PDB file of C-alpha atoms in Angstrom:
ATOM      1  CA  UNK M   1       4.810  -3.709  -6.440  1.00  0.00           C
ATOM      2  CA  UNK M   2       1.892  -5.344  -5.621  1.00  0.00           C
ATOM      3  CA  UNK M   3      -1.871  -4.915  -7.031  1.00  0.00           C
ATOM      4  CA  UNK M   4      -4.784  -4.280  -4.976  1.00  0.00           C
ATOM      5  CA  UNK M   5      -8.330  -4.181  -5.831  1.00  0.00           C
ATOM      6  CA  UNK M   6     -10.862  -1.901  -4.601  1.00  0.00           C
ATOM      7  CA  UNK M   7     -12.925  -4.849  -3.245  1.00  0.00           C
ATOM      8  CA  UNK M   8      -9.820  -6.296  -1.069  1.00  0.00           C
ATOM      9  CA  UNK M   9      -9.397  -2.685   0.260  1.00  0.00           C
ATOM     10  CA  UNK M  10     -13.030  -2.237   1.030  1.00  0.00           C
ATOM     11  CA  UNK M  11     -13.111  -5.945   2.957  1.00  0.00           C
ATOM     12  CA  UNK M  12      -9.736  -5.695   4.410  1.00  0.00           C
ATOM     13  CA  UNK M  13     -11.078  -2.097   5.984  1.00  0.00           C
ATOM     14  CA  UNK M  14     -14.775  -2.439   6.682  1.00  0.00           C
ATOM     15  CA  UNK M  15     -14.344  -0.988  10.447  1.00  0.00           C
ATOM     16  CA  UNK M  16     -12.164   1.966   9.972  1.00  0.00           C
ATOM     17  CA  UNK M  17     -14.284   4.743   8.871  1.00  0.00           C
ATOM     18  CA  UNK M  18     -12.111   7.821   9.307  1.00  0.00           C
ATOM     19  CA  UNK M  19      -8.828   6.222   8.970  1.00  0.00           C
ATOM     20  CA  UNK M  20      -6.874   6.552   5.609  1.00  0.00           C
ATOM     21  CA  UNK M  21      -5.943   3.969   3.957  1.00  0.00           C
ATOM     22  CA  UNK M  22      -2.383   3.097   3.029  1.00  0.00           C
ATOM     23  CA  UNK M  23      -1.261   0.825   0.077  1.00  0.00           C
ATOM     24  CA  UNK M  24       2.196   0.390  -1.071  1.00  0.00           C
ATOM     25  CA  UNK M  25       1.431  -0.785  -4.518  1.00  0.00           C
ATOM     26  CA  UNK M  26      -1.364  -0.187  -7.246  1.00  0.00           C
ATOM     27  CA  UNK M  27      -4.748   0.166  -6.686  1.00  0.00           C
ATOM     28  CA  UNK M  28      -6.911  -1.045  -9.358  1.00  0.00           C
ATOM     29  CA  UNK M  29     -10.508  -1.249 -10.116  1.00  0.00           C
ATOM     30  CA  UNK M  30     -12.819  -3.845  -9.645  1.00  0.00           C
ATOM     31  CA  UNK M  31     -16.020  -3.731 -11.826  1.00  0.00           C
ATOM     32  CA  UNK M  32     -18.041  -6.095  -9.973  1.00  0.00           C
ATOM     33  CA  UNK M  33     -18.742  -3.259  -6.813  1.00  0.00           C
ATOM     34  CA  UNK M  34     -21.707  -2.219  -7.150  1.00  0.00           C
ATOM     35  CA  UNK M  35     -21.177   0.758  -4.457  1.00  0.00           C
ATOM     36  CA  UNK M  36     -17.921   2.089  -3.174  1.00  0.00           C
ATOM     37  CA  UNK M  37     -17.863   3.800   0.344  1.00  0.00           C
ATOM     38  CA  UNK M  38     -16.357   6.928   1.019  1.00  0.00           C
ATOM     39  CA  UNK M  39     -12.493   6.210   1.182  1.00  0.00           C
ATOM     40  CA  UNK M  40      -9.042   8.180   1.863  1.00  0.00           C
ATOM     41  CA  UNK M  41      -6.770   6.050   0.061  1.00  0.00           C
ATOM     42  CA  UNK M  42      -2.726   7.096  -0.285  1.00  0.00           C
ATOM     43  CA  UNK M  43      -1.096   4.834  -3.198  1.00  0.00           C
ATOM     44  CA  UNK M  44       1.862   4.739  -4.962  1.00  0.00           C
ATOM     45  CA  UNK M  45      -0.373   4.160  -8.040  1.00  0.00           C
ATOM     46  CA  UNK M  46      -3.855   4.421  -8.862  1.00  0.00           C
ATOM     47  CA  UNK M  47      -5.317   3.150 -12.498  1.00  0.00           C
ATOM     48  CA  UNK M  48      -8.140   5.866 -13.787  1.00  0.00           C
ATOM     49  CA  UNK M  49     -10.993   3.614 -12.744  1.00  0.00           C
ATOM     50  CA  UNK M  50     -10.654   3.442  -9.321  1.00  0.00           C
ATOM     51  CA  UNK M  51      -9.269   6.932  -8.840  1.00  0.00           C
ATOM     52  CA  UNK M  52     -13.128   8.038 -10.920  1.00  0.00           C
ATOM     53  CA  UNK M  53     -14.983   5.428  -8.636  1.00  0.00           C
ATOM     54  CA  UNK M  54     -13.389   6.292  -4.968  1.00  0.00           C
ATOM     55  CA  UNK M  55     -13.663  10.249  -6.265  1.00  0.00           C
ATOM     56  CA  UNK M  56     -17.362   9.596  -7.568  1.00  0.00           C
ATOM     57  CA  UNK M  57     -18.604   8.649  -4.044  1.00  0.00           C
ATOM     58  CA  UNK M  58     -16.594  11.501  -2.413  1.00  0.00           C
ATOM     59  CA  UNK M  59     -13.130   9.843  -1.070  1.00  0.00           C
ATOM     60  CA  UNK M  60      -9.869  11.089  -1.743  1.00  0.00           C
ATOM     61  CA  UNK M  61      -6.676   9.946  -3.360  1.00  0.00           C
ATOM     62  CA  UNK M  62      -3.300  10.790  -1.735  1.00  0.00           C
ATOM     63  CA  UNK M  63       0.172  10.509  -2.700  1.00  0.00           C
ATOM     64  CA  UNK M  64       2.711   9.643   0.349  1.00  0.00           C
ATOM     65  CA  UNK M  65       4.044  13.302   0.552  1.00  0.00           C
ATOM     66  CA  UNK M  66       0.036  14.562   0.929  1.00  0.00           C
ATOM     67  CA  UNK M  67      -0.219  12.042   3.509  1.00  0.00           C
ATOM     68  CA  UNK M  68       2.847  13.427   5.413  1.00  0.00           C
ATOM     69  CA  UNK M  69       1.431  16.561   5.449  1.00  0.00           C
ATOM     70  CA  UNK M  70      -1.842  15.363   6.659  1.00  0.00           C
ATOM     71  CA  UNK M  71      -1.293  12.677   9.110  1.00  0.00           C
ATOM     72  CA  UNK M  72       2.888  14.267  10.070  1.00  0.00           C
ATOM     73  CA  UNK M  73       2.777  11.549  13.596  1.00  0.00           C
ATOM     74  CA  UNK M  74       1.218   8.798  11.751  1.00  0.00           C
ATOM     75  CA  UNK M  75      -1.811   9.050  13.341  1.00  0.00           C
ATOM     76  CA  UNK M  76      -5.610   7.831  11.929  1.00  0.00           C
ATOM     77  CA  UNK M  77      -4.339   5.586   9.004  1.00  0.00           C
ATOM     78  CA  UNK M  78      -4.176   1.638   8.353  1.00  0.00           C
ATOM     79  CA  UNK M  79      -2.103  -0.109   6.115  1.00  0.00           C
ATOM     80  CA  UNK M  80      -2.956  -2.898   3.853  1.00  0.00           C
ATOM     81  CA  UNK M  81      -0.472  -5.171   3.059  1.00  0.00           C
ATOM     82  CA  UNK M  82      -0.162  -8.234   0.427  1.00  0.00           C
ATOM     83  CA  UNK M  83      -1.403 -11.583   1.012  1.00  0.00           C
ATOM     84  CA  UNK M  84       0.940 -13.875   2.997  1.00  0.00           C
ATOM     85  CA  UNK M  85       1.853 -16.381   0.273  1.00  0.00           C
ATOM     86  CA  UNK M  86       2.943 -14.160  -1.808  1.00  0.00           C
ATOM     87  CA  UNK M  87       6.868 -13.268  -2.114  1.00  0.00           C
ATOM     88  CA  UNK M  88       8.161 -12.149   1.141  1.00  0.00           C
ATOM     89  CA  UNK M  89       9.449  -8.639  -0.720  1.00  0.00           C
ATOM     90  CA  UNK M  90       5.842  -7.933  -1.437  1.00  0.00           C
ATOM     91  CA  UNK M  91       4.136  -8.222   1.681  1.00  0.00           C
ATOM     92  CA  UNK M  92       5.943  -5.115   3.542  1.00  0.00           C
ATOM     93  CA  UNK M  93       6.924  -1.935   2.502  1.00  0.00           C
ATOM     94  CA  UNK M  94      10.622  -3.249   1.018  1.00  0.00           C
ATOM     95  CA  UNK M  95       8.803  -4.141  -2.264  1.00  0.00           C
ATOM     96  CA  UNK M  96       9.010  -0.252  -3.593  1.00  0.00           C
ATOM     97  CA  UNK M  97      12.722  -0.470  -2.613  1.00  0.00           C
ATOM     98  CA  UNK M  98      13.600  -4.054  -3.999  1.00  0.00           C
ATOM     99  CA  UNK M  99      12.223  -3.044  -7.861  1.00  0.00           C
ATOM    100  CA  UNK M 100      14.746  -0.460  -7.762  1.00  0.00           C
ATOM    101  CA  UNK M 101      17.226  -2.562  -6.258  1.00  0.00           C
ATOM    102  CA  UNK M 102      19.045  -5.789  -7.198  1.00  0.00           C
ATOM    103  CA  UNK M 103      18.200  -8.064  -3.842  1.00  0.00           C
ATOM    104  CA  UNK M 104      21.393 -10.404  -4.610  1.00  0.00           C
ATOM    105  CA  UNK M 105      23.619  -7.068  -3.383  1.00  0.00           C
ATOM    106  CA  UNK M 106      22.044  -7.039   0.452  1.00  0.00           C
ATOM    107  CA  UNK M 107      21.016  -9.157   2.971  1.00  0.00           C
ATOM    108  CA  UNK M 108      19.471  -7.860   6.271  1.00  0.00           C
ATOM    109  CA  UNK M 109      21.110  -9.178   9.726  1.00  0.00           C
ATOM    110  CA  UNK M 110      17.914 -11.519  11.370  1.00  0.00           C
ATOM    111  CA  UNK M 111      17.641 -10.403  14.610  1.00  0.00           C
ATOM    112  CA  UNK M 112      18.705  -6.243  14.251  1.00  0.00           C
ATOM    113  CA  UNK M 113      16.916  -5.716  11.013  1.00  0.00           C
ATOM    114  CA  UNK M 114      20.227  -3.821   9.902  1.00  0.00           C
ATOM    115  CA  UNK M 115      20.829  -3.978   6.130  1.00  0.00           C
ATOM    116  CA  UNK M 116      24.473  -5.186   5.117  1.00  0.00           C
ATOM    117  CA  UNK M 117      25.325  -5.081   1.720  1.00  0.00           C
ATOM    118  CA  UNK M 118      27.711  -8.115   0.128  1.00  0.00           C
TER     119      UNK M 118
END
């Protein structure tokens, strides 16, 4: 998966106040914030620094099945993806599937989206 620091998800989310935050990757710490804003952030993985720093200034960290129960229609979250020139298996939420997965036993049909396996 990919890595995200807490300063990309604090820039890339400056206008959502009361939205949660969704990641599919690790969140990591970044020791040059000085102050960290209240955040709901759901992860796959969060390193012990920024789960103390986003629980020090009163967010919240959720795993996927907390935010299921919290947010069942999908309503009041963002995502943040990866960067765009990054690999293309990173930048959506097939990069948790692909590390379990070979990707030279699939392909997925262009227009249809539907996964065929070779």
């Amino acid at each position: 998966g990919q890595l995200f620091s807490l300063a990309r998800i604090i820039r890339k989310t400056q206008n959502t106040s009361d939205k949660i935050v969704v990641v599919v990757g690790t969140v990591t710490c970044d020791n040059r914030l000085i102050k960290v804003p209240k955040l709901k952030v759901c992860a796959l993985r969060c390193t012990e620094g920024a789960r103390s720093a986003i629980l020090k200034n009163g967010g919240s960290v959720l795993t996927f099945e907390e935010l299921a129960v919290q947010a069942p229609f999908g309503a009041k979250y963002c995502t943040v993806t990866g960067k765009k020139n990054c690999p293309r298996n990173q930048q959506t939420f097939w990069s948790c599937w692909f590390t379990k997965y070979s990707r030279q036993n699939h392909s997925l049909e262009p227009k249809t989206g539907i996964m065929k396996w070779l």
